[in-house]
């Protein structure tokens, strides 16, 4: 498969502290890469760097190669002018954030919010066409009676529905890459499973590539074909999900797996501890993949 996004030797520093240290990642066209790691390991700042959304306080070095148009030369997203990044965001690379309530405007109808997402990228659609597409987008993420609920406000939807609306907004411009940062963490497990199934279906149908971020290895294992494990700003291990979930090389990944409760977990025993592997050498090397 042809690479779509290649992060190479990425470093992100805030003042004297290093949030991301020499991270390299690749997402191929149509592929789902899971990025897993504990809180503070650098998953969100990595995705914000890809989108050019880190503030001036962050010092970012390395290369983020984006293979935009098929056949065209790759561009380095770290060296694009702000205007080019604005055009790219939401159109070629879309993002779903963790908190559905804060990501939606509470005083604007959801129909208008979805339609404006489309209008922002100047497809030349009329207001009526944008509305028709917004309704279709809401239907595609299984919002019941989307047309009649077009003028409802965010608080009139459930948490799961609001997350679906964010997915509709992310997908309306038919991006080539979707970055989903903990898209189901705020939801209860049943709704989480529905949303994951929905994302997997949309991904298959549209051949969409996805960078799926979660602290939960079990969730990542449900959607990702390959997984990269991050810890303390570094990628420790990358590999096919099936292999990594059954035969992890790195002690840290093994302890992350051991910490996932299963139906067989004895509830009277404390959960397995995630081992402190600080000081271990990073095993990751992009050439070795
Ligand atoms: N604007 C900022 N200024 C200073 N440090 C920051 C800033 N943003 C993030 N960091 C630091 O960078 C590190 C990585 O943060 P990041 O948000 O990427 O973690 P994460 O892996 O997404 O964690 P979580 O699972 O909790 O979302 C953390 O130590 C965090 O404190
Ligand atoms: Mg995060």
mmCIF file of C-alpha atoms and ligand atoms in Angstrom:
data_model
loop_
_atom_site.group_PDB
_atom_site.id
_atom_site.type_symbol
_atom_site.label_atom_id
_atom_site.label_comp_id
_atom_site.label_asym_id
_atom_site.label_seq_id
_atom_site.Cartn_x
_atom_site.Cartn_y
_atom_site.Cartn_z
ATOM 1 C CA UNK A 1 0.000 0.000 0.000
ATOM 2 C CA UNK A 2 1.183 3.511 -0.802
ATOM 3 C CA UNK A 3 2.049 5.704 2.186
ATOM 4 C CA UNK A 4 -0.351 8.576 2.843
ATOM 5 C CA UNK A 5 1.261 10.108 5.917
ATOM 6 C CA UNK A 6 4.825 9.620 7.132
ATOM 7 C CA UNK A 7 5.967 11.159 10.382
ATOM 8 C CA UNK A 8 9.762 11.095 10.552
ATOM 9 C CA UNK A 9 12.009 11.849 13.522
ATOM 10 C CA UNK A 10 9.416 14.103 15.146
ATOM 11 C CA UNK A 11 10.478 16.000 18.247
ATOM 12 C CA UNK A 12 8.110 18.305 20.174
ATOM 13 C CA UNK A 13 9.515 20.453 22.960
ATOM 14 C CA UNK A 14 7.748 22.800 25.364
ATOM 15 C CA UNK A 15 10.419 24.969 26.950
ATOM 16 C CA UNK A 16 12.968 22.557 28.386
ATOM 17 C CA UNK A 17 10.716 19.489 28.363
ATOM 18 C CA UNK A 18 10.469 16.965 25.563
ATOM 19 C CA UNK A 19 6.875 15.842 24.978
ATOM 20 C CA UNK A 20 7.700 13.801 21.855
ATOM 21 C CA UNK A 21 11.131 12.300 21.197
ATOM 22 C CA UNK A 22 12.102 11.055 17.786
ATOM 23 C CA UNK A 23 8.751 9.587 16.776
ATOM 24 C CA UNK A 24 8.343 7.963 13.367
ATOM 25 C CA UNK A 25 4.969 6.662 12.152
ATOM 26 C CA UNK A 26 3.409 5.748 8.842
ATOM 27 C CA UNK A 27 -0.251 5.551 7.780
ATOM 28 C CA UNK A 28 -0.862 3.932 4.411
ATOM 29 C CA UNK A 29 -3.789 4.765 2.130
ATOM 30 C CA UNK A 30 -6.973 3.176 3.430
ATOM 31 C CA UNK A 31 -5.258 1.816 6.542
ATOM 32 C CA UNK A 32 -6.144 2.210 10.228
ATOM 33 C CA UNK A 33 -3.122 2.816 12.443
ATOM 34 C CA UNK A 34 -3.869 2.631 16.154
ATOM 35 C CA UNK A 35 -1.792 4.833 18.440
ATOM 36 C CA UNK A 36 -1.943 3.615 22.004
ATOM 37 C CA UNK A 37 -0.236 4.750 25.178
ATOM 38 C CA UNK A 38 -0.878 5.932 28.700
ATOM 39 C CA UNK A 39 -1.956 9.464 29.595
ATOM 40 C CA UNK A 40 0.748 12.032 28.832
ATOM 41 C CA UNK A 41 2.666 9.770 26.438
ATOM 42 C CA UNK A 42 2.394 12.315 23.618
ATOM 43 C CA UNK A 43 -0.459 10.973 21.469
ATOM 44 C CA UNK A 44 -2.477 14.197 21.254
ATOM 45 C CA UNK A 45 0.475 16.511 20.702
ATOM 46 C CA UNK A 46 1.623 14.228 17.863
ATOM 47 C CA UNK A 47 -1.783 14.531 16.168
ATOM 48 C CA UNK A 48 -1.909 18.290 16.753
ATOM 49 C CA UNK A 49 1.537 18.599 15.148
ATOM 50 C CA UNK A 50 0.259 16.751 12.073
ATOM 51 C CA UNK A 51 -2.588 19.259 11.759
ATOM 52 C CA UNK A 52 -0.360 22.256 12.500
ATOM 53 C CA UNK A 53 -2.433 23.088 15.568
ATOM 54 C CA UNK A 54 0.294 23.346 18.216
ATOM 55 C CA UNK A 55 0.688 26.875 19.512
ATOM 56 C CA UNK A 56 3.849 28.972 19.293
ATOM 57 C CA UNK A 57 5.031 27.577 22.671
ATOM 58 C CA UNK A 58 5.811 24.251 20.993
ATOM 59 C CA UNK A 59 9.120 23.723 19.197
ATOM 60 C CA UNK A 60 8.580 21.070 16.538
ATOM 61 C CA UNK A 61 11.298 19.469 14.418
ATOM 62 C CA UNK A 62 11.384 16.543 12.022
ATOM 63 C CA UNK A 63 9.325 15.894 8.965
ATOM 64 C CA UNK A 64 5.629 15.153 8.352
ATOM 65 C CA UNK A 65 5.303 13.961 4.797
ATOM 66 C CA UNK A 66 1.793 14.144 3.337
ATOM 67 C CA UNK A 67 1.138 12.392 0.043
ATOM 68 C CA UNK A 68 -1.846 14.556 -0.883
ATOM 69 C CA UNK A 69 -2.844 14.144 -4.494
ATOM 70 C CA UNK A 70 -2.246 10.669 -5.943
ATOM 71 C CA UNK A 71 0.910 10.781 -8.043
ATOM 72 C CA UNK A 72 1.940 14.224 -6.807
ATOM 73 C CA UNK A 73 5.100 14.762 -4.773
ATOM 74 C CA UNK A 74 4.736 14.618 -0.988
ATOM 75 C CA UNK A 75 4.764 17.886 0.961
ATOM 76 C CA UNK A 76 6.201 18.451 4.434
ATOM 77 C CA UNK A 77 3.327 19.647 6.633
ATOM 78 C CA UNK A 78 5.782 21.238 9.063
ATOM 79 C CA UNK A 79 6.913 23.573 6.292
ATOM 80 C CA UNK A 80 3.567 24.583 4.778
ATOM 81 C CA UNK A 81 2.293 28.172 5.065
ATOM 82 C CA UNK A 82 -0.642 28.619 7.520
ATOM 83 C CA UNK A 83 -3.071 29.245 4.648
ATOM 84 C CA UNK A 84 -2.230 25.891 3.034
ATOM 85 C CA UNK A 85 -2.714 24.150 6.395
ATOM 86 C CA UNK A 86 -6.120 25.819 6.811
ATOM 87 C CA UNK A 87 -7.201 24.486 3.415
ATOM 88 C CA UNK A 88 -5.934 21.019 4.287
ATOM 89 C CA UNK A 89 -7.548 20.773 7.727
ATOM 90 C CA UNK A 90 -11.082 19.463 7.679
ATOM 91 C CA UNK A 91 -10.869 18.819 3.967
ATOM 92 C CA UNK A 92 -8.012 16.388 3.333
ATOM 93 C CA UNK A 93 -7.290 15.566 6.969
ATOM 94 C CA UNK A 94 -10.244 15.665 9.362
ATOM 95 C CA UNK A 95 -10.169 15.300 13.116
ATOM 96 C CA UNK A 96 -12.582 14.022 15.742
ATOM 97 C CA UNK A 97 -11.848 15.239 19.249
ATOM 98 C CA UNK A 98 -12.614 13.492 22.490
ATOM 99 C CA UNK A 99 -15.335 15.706 23.957
ATOM 100 C CA UNK A 100 -18.502 15.792 21.849
ATOM 101 C CA UNK A 101 -20.149 18.503 23.957
ATOM 102 C CA UNK A 102 -17.286 20.980 23.860
ATOM 103 C CA UNK A 103 -16.589 20.384 20.164
ATOM 104 C CA UNK A 104 -20.133 21.399 19.189
ATOM 105 C CA UNK A 105 -21.461 24.950 19.423
ATOM 106 C CA UNK A 106 -24.338 24.754 21.959
ATOM 107 C CA UNK A 107 -26.273 27.686 20.468
ATOM 108 C CA UNK A 108 -26.190 26.631 16.809
ATOM 109 C CA UNK A 109 -28.452 23.956 15.311
ATOM 110 C CA UNK A 110 -26.624 20.771 14.431
ATOM 111 C CA UNK A 111 -27.805 20.963 10.815
ATOM 112 C CA UNK A 112 -26.209 24.354 10.395
ATOM 113 C CA UNK A 113 -22.994 23.178 12.048
ATOM 114 C CA UNK A 114 -22.690 20.219 9.693
ATOM 115 C CA UNK A 115 -23.570 22.306 6.620
ATOM 116 C CA UNK A 116 -21.081 25.034 7.586
ATOM 117 C CA UNK A 117 -18.335 22.431 7.768
ATOM 118 C CA UNK A 118 -18.977 21.708 4.125
ATOM 119 C CA UNK A 119 -19.431 25.350 3.073
ATOM 120 C CA UNK A 120 -16.097 26.284 4.759
ATOM 121 C CA UNK A 121 -14.278 24.435 2.025
ATOM 122 C CA UNK A 122 -15.858 26.232 -0.927
ATOM 123 C CA UNK A 123 -17.122 23.325 -2.981
ATOM 124 C CA UNK A 124 -19.328 25.856 -4.726
ATOM 125 C CA UNK A 125 -22.415 24.257 -3.195
ATOM 126 C CA UNK A 126 -25.545 26.362 -2.777
ATOM 127 C CA UNK A 127 -27.136 26.591 0.678
ATOM 128 C CA UNK A 128 -29.746 24.076 -0.413
ATOM 129 C CA UNK A 129 -27.135 21.648 -1.715
ATOM 130 C CA UNK A 130 -25.115 21.982 1.506
ATOM 131 C CA UNK A 131 -28.269 21.219 3.496
ATOM 132 C CA UNK A 132 -29.043 18.170 1.368
ATOM 133 C CA UNK A 133 -25.499 16.873 1.895
ATOM 134 C CA UNK A 134 -25.588 17.638 5.611
ATOM 135 C CA UNK A 135 -28.764 15.550 5.963
ATOM 136 C CA UNK A 136 -27.170 12.730 3.967
ATOM 137 C CA UNK A 137 -24.075 12.923 6.188
ATOM 138 C CA UNK A 138 -26.231 12.712 9.336
ATOM 139 C CA UNK A 139 -28.119 9.751 7.863
ATOM 140 C CA UNK A 140 -24.839 8.006 7.050
ATOM 141 C CA UNK A 141 -23.929 8.006 10.748
ATOM 142 C CA UNK A 142 -27.371 6.678 11.700
ATOM 143 C CA UNK A 143 -28.956 9.808 13.204
ATOM 144 C CA UNK A 144 -32.641 8.828 13.135
ATOM 145 C CA UNK A 145 -34.964 11.185 11.219
ATOM 146 C CA UNK A 146 -32.046 13.418 10.293
ATOM 147 C CA UNK A 147 -34.146 15.747 8.113
ATOM 148 C CA UNK A 148 -36.652 16.542 10.838
ATOM 149 C CA UNK A 149 -33.933 16.902 13.486
ATOM 150 C CA UNK A 150 -31.866 19.285 11.344
ATOM 151 C CA UNK A 151 -32.918 22.327 13.373
ATOM 152 C CA UNK A 152 -32.379 20.745 16.801
ATOM 153 C CA UNK A 153 -29.606 21.918 19.131
ATOM 154 C CA UNK A 154 -26.742 19.766 20.506
ATOM 155 C CA UNK A 155 -28.326 19.374 23.981
ATOM 156 C CA UNK A 156 -31.318 17.667 22.353
ATOM 157 C CA UNK A 157 -29.126 14.716 21.340
ATOM 158 C CA UNK A 158 -27.603 11.939 23.445
ATOM 159 C CA UNK A 159 -23.846 11.741 24.024
ATOM 160 C CA UNK A 160 -23.535 8.943 21.485
ATOM 161 C CA UNK A 161 -25.564 10.890 18.915
ATOM 162 C CA UNK A 162 -23.421 13.970 19.450
ATOM 163 C CA UNK A 163 -20.321 11.883 18.797
ATOM 164 C CA UNK A 164 -21.963 10.597 15.586
ATOM 165 C CA UNK A 165 -22.702 14.195 14.555
ATOM 166 C CA UNK A 166 -18.989 15.010 14.981
ATOM 167 C CA UNK A 167 -18.153 12.036 12.790
ATOM 168 C CA UNK A 168 -20.609 13.337 10.156
ATOM 169 C CA UNK A 169 -18.915 16.750 10.311
ATOM 170 C CA UNK A 170 -15.491 15.154 9.943
ATOM 171 C CA UNK A 171 -16.517 13.063 6.963
ATOM 172 C CA UNK A 172 -18.694 15.492 4.980
ATOM 173 C CA UNK A 173 -15.716 16.814 3.002
ATOM 174 C CA UNK A 174 -14.592 13.281 2.196
ATOM 175 C CA UNK A 175 -11.150 13.565 3.783
ATOM 176 C CA UNK A 176 -8.405 11.101 2.909
ATOM 177 C CA UNK A 177 -7.253 10.785 6.509
ATOM 178 C CA UNK A 178 -9.307 10.889 9.687
ATOM 179 C CA UNK A 179 -7.532 11.495 12.987
ATOM 180 C CA UNK A 180 -9.742 10.264 15.823
ATOM 181 C CA UNK A 181 -8.351 11.205 19.260
ATOM 182 C CA UNK A 182 -10.072 9.099 21.931
ATOM 183 C CA UNK A 183 -13.373 9.334 20.022
ATOM 184 C CA UNK A 184 -15.240 7.011 22.371
ATOM 185 C CA UNK A 185 -13.639 7.625 25.748
ATOM 186 C CA UNK A 186 -16.476 9.833 27.004
ATOM 187 C CA UNK A 187 -19.141 7.239 26.127
ATOM 188 C CA UNK A 188 -20.484 4.231 27.968
ATOM 189 C CA UNK A 189 -19.332 0.837 26.701
ATOM 190 C CA UNK A 190 -22.469 -0.048 24.693
ATOM 191 C CA UNK A 191 -22.471 3.263 22.826
ATOM 192 C CA UNK A 192 -18.695 3.005 22.473
ATOM 193 C CA UNK A 193 -19.098 -0.357 20.714
ATOM 194 C CA UNK A 194 -21.739 1.109 18.344
ATOM 195 C CA UNK A 195 -19.543 4.072 17.446
ATOM 196 C CA UNK A 196 -16.500 1.828 16.872
ATOM 197 C CA UNK A 197 -18.560 -0.419 14.586
ATOM 198 C CA UNK A 198 -19.808 2.645 12.728
ATOM 199 C CA UNK A 199 -16.312 4.050 12.245
ATOM 200 C CA UNK A 200 -15.052 0.675 11.042
ATOM 201 C CA UNK A 201 -17.928 0.454 8.538
ATOM 202 C CA UNK A 202 -17.396 3.993 7.210
ATOM 203 C CA UNK A 203 -13.690 3.295 6.943
ATOM 204 C CA UNK A 204 -14.286 0.123 4.903
ATOM 205 C CA UNK A 205 -16.950 1.689 2.680
ATOM 206 C CA UNK A 206 -14.913 4.766 1.836
ATOM 207 C CA UNK A 207 -11.402 3.354 1.960
ATOM 208 C CA UNK A 208 -10.640 6.078 4.467
ATOM 209 C CA UNK A 209 -7.274 6.035 6.233
ATOM 210 C CA UNK A 210 -7.406 6.588 9.966
ATOM 211 C CA UNK A 211 -5.081 7.430 12.825
ATOM 212 C CA UNK A 212 -7.011 6.079 15.794
ATOM 213 C CA UNK A 213 -5.761 7.256 19.176
ATOM 214 C CA UNK A 214 -6.681 5.677 22.495
ATOM 215 C CA UNK A 215 -5.161 4.823 25.848
ATOM 216 C CA UNK A 216 -7.141 1.562 25.671
ATOM 217 C CA UNK A 217 -5.370 -1.259 23.859
ATOM 218 C CA UNK A 218 -8.556 -3.348 23.699
ATOM 219 C CA UNK A 219 -10.416 -0.557 21.868
ATOM 220 C CA UNK A 220 -7.521 0.026 19.471
ATOM 221 C CA UNK A 221 -7.382 -3.709 18.753
ATOM 222 C CA UNK A 222 -11.005 -3.596 17.553
ATOM 223 C CA UNK A 223 -10.397 -1.080 14.779
ATOM 224 C CA UNK A 224 -6.714 -0.915 13.882
ATOM 225 C CA UNK A 225 -4.797 -3.066 11.430
ATOM 226 C CA UNK A 226 -1.444 -1.890 12.775
ATOM 227 C CA UNK A 227 -0.680 -0.492 16.194
ATOM 228 C CA UNK A 228 2.061 1.804 17.482
ATOM 229 C CA UNK A 229 2.682 1.852 21.227
ATOM 230 C CA UNK A 230 3.835 5.157 22.736
ATOM 231 C CA UNK A 231 5.368 5.768 26.100
ATOM 232 C CA UNK A 232 6.950 8.914 27.523
ATOM 233 C CA UNK A 233 7.110 10.605 24.122
ATOM 234 C CA UNK A 234 8.576 7.659 22.226
ATOM 235 C CA UNK A 235 7.222 4.889 20.034
ATOM 236 C CA UNK A 236 8.297 1.655 21.701
ATOM 237 C CA UNK A 237 6.850 -0.871 19.313
ATOM 238 C CA UNK A 238 4.935 -0.961 16.010
ATOM 239 C CA UNK A 239 3.372 -3.964 14.349
ATOM 240 C CA UNK A 240 0.280 -5.644 12.923
ATOM 241 C CA UNK A 241 -2.513 -5.474 15.523
ATOM 242 C CA UNK A 242 -3.075 -9.228 15.551
ATOM 243 C CA UNK A 243 0.589 -9.901 16.238
ATOM 244 C CA UNK A 244 1.132 -7.124 18.728
ATOM 245 C CA UNK A 245 -1.939 -8.126 20.727
ATOM 246 C CA UNK A 246 -0.874 -11.762 20.903
ATOM 247 C CA UNK A 247 2.942 -11.590 20.842
ATOM 248 C CA UNK A 248 4.080 -8.176 22.057
ATOM 249 C CA UNK A 249 7.855 -7.763 21.986
ATOM 250 C CA UNK A 250 8.139 -4.968 24.488
ATOM 251 C CA UNK A 251 7.639 -5.484 28.219
ATOM 252 C CA UNK A 252 5.572 -2.288 28.402
ATOM 253 C CA UNK A 253 3.103 -3.513 25.753
ATOM 254 C CA UNK A 254 2.839 -6.834 27.594
ATOM 255 C CA UNK A 255 1.957 -5.021 30.779
ATOM 256 C CA UNK A 256 -0.588 -2.814 28.941
ATOM 257 C CA UNK A 257 -2.216 -6.012 27.686
ATOM 258 C CA UNK A 258 -2.156 -7.602 31.101
ATOM 259 C CA UNK A 259 -3.952 -4.536 32.450
ATOM 260 C CA UNK A 260 -6.930 -5.047 30.089
ATOM 261 C CA UNK A 261 -9.651 -6.721 32.166
ATOM 262 C CA UNK A 262 -11.427 -9.653 30.525
ATOM 263 C CA UNK A 263 -14.487 -11.659 31.494
ATOM 264 C CA UNK A 264 -12.121 -14.142 33.101
ATOM 265 C CA UNK A 265 -10.420 -11.519 35.245
ATOM 266 C CA UNK A 266 -10.936 -12.316 38.926
ATOM 267 C CA UNK A 267 -12.719 -9.232 40.222
ATOM 268 C CA UNK A 268 -11.442 -9.847 43.709
ATOM 269 C CA UNK A 269 -7.847 -9.442 42.569
ATOM 270 C CA UNK A 270 -6.318 -6.014 41.894
ATOM 271 C CA UNK A 271 -5.788 -5.181 38.214
ATOM 272 C CA UNK A 272 -2.337 -5.874 36.819
ATOM 273 C CA UNK A 273 0.041 -2.953 37.162
ATOM 274 C CA UNK A 274 1.468 -1.292 34.086
ATOM 275 C CA UNK A 275 5.203 -1.958 34.510
ATOM 276 C CA UNK A 276 7.595 0.892 34.838
ATOM 277 C CA UNK A 277 9.956 0.335 31.977
ATOM 278 C CA UNK A 278 11.612 3.727 32.154
ATOM 279 C CA UNK A 279 15.170 3.464 31.001
ATOM 280 C CA UNK A 280 14.547 0.646 28.558
ATOM 281 C CA UNK A 281 15.913 1.214 25.109
ATOM 282 C CA UNK A 282 13.294 1.975 22.467
ATOM 283 C CA UNK A 283 13.007 -0.994 20.138
ATOM 284 C CA UNK A 284 11.299 0.832 17.334
ATOM 285 C CA UNK A 285 13.025 1.307 14.057
ATOM 286 C CA UNK A 286 10.954 2.255 10.991
ATOM 287 C CA UNK A 287 13.271 0.227 8.733
ATOM 288 C CA UNK A 288 12.560 -2.918 10.708
ATOM 289 C CA UNK A 289 8.806 -2.855 10.011
HETATM 290 N N1 LIG B 1 0.716 23.354 25.568
HETATM 291 C C1 LIG B 1 1.529 22.593 26.303
HETATM 292 N N2 LIG B 1 2.506 23.130 27.051
HETATM 293 C C2 LIG B 1 3.355 22.365 27.776
HETATM 294 N N3 LIG B 1 3.293 21.026 27.808
HETATM 295 C C3 LIG B 1 2.347 20.411 27.090
HETATM 296 C C4 LIG B 1 1.413 21.149 26.287
HETATM 297 N N4 LIG B 1 0.582 20.280 25.676
HETATM 298 C C5 LIG B 1 0.988 19.058 26.072
HETATM 299 N N5 LIG B 1 2.027 19.127 26.912
HETATM 300 C C6 LIG B 1 2.730 17.995 27.519
HETATM 301 O O1 LIG B 1 3.065 17.046 26.533
HETATM 302 C C7 LIG B 1 2.957 15.716 27.041
HETATM 303 C C8 LIG B 1 2.080 14.877 26.122
HETATM 304 O O2 LIG B 1 0.746 15.328 26.197
HETATM 305 P P1 LIG B 1 -0.422 14.717 25.315
HETATM 306 O O3 LIG B 1 -1.604 15.593 25.495
HETATM 307 O O4 LIG B 1 0.063 14.481 23.941
HETATM 308 O O5 LIG B 1 -0.655 13.308 26.033
HETATM 309 P P2 LIG B 1 -1.661 12.143 25.593
HETATM 310 O O6 LIG B 1 -0.827 10.948 25.275
HETATM 311 O O7 LIG B 1 -2.578 12.622 24.541
HETATM 312 O O8 LIG B 1 -2.433 11.856 26.964
HETATM 313 P P3 LIG B 1 -4.018 11.554 27.253
HETATM 314 O O9 LIG B 1 -4.177 10.076 27.076
HETATM 315 O O10 LIG B 1 -4.182 11.965 28.676
HETATM 316 O O11 LIG B 1 -4.843 12.351 26.304
HETATM 317 C C9 LIG B 1 2.411 15.849 28.444
HETATM 318 O O12 LIG B 1 3.475 15.726 29.347
HETATM 319 C C10 LIG B 1 1.835 17.236 28.485
HETATM 320 O O13 LIG B 1 1.897 17.780 29.762
HETATM 321 MG MG1 LIG B 2 -4.643 13.025 24.522
#
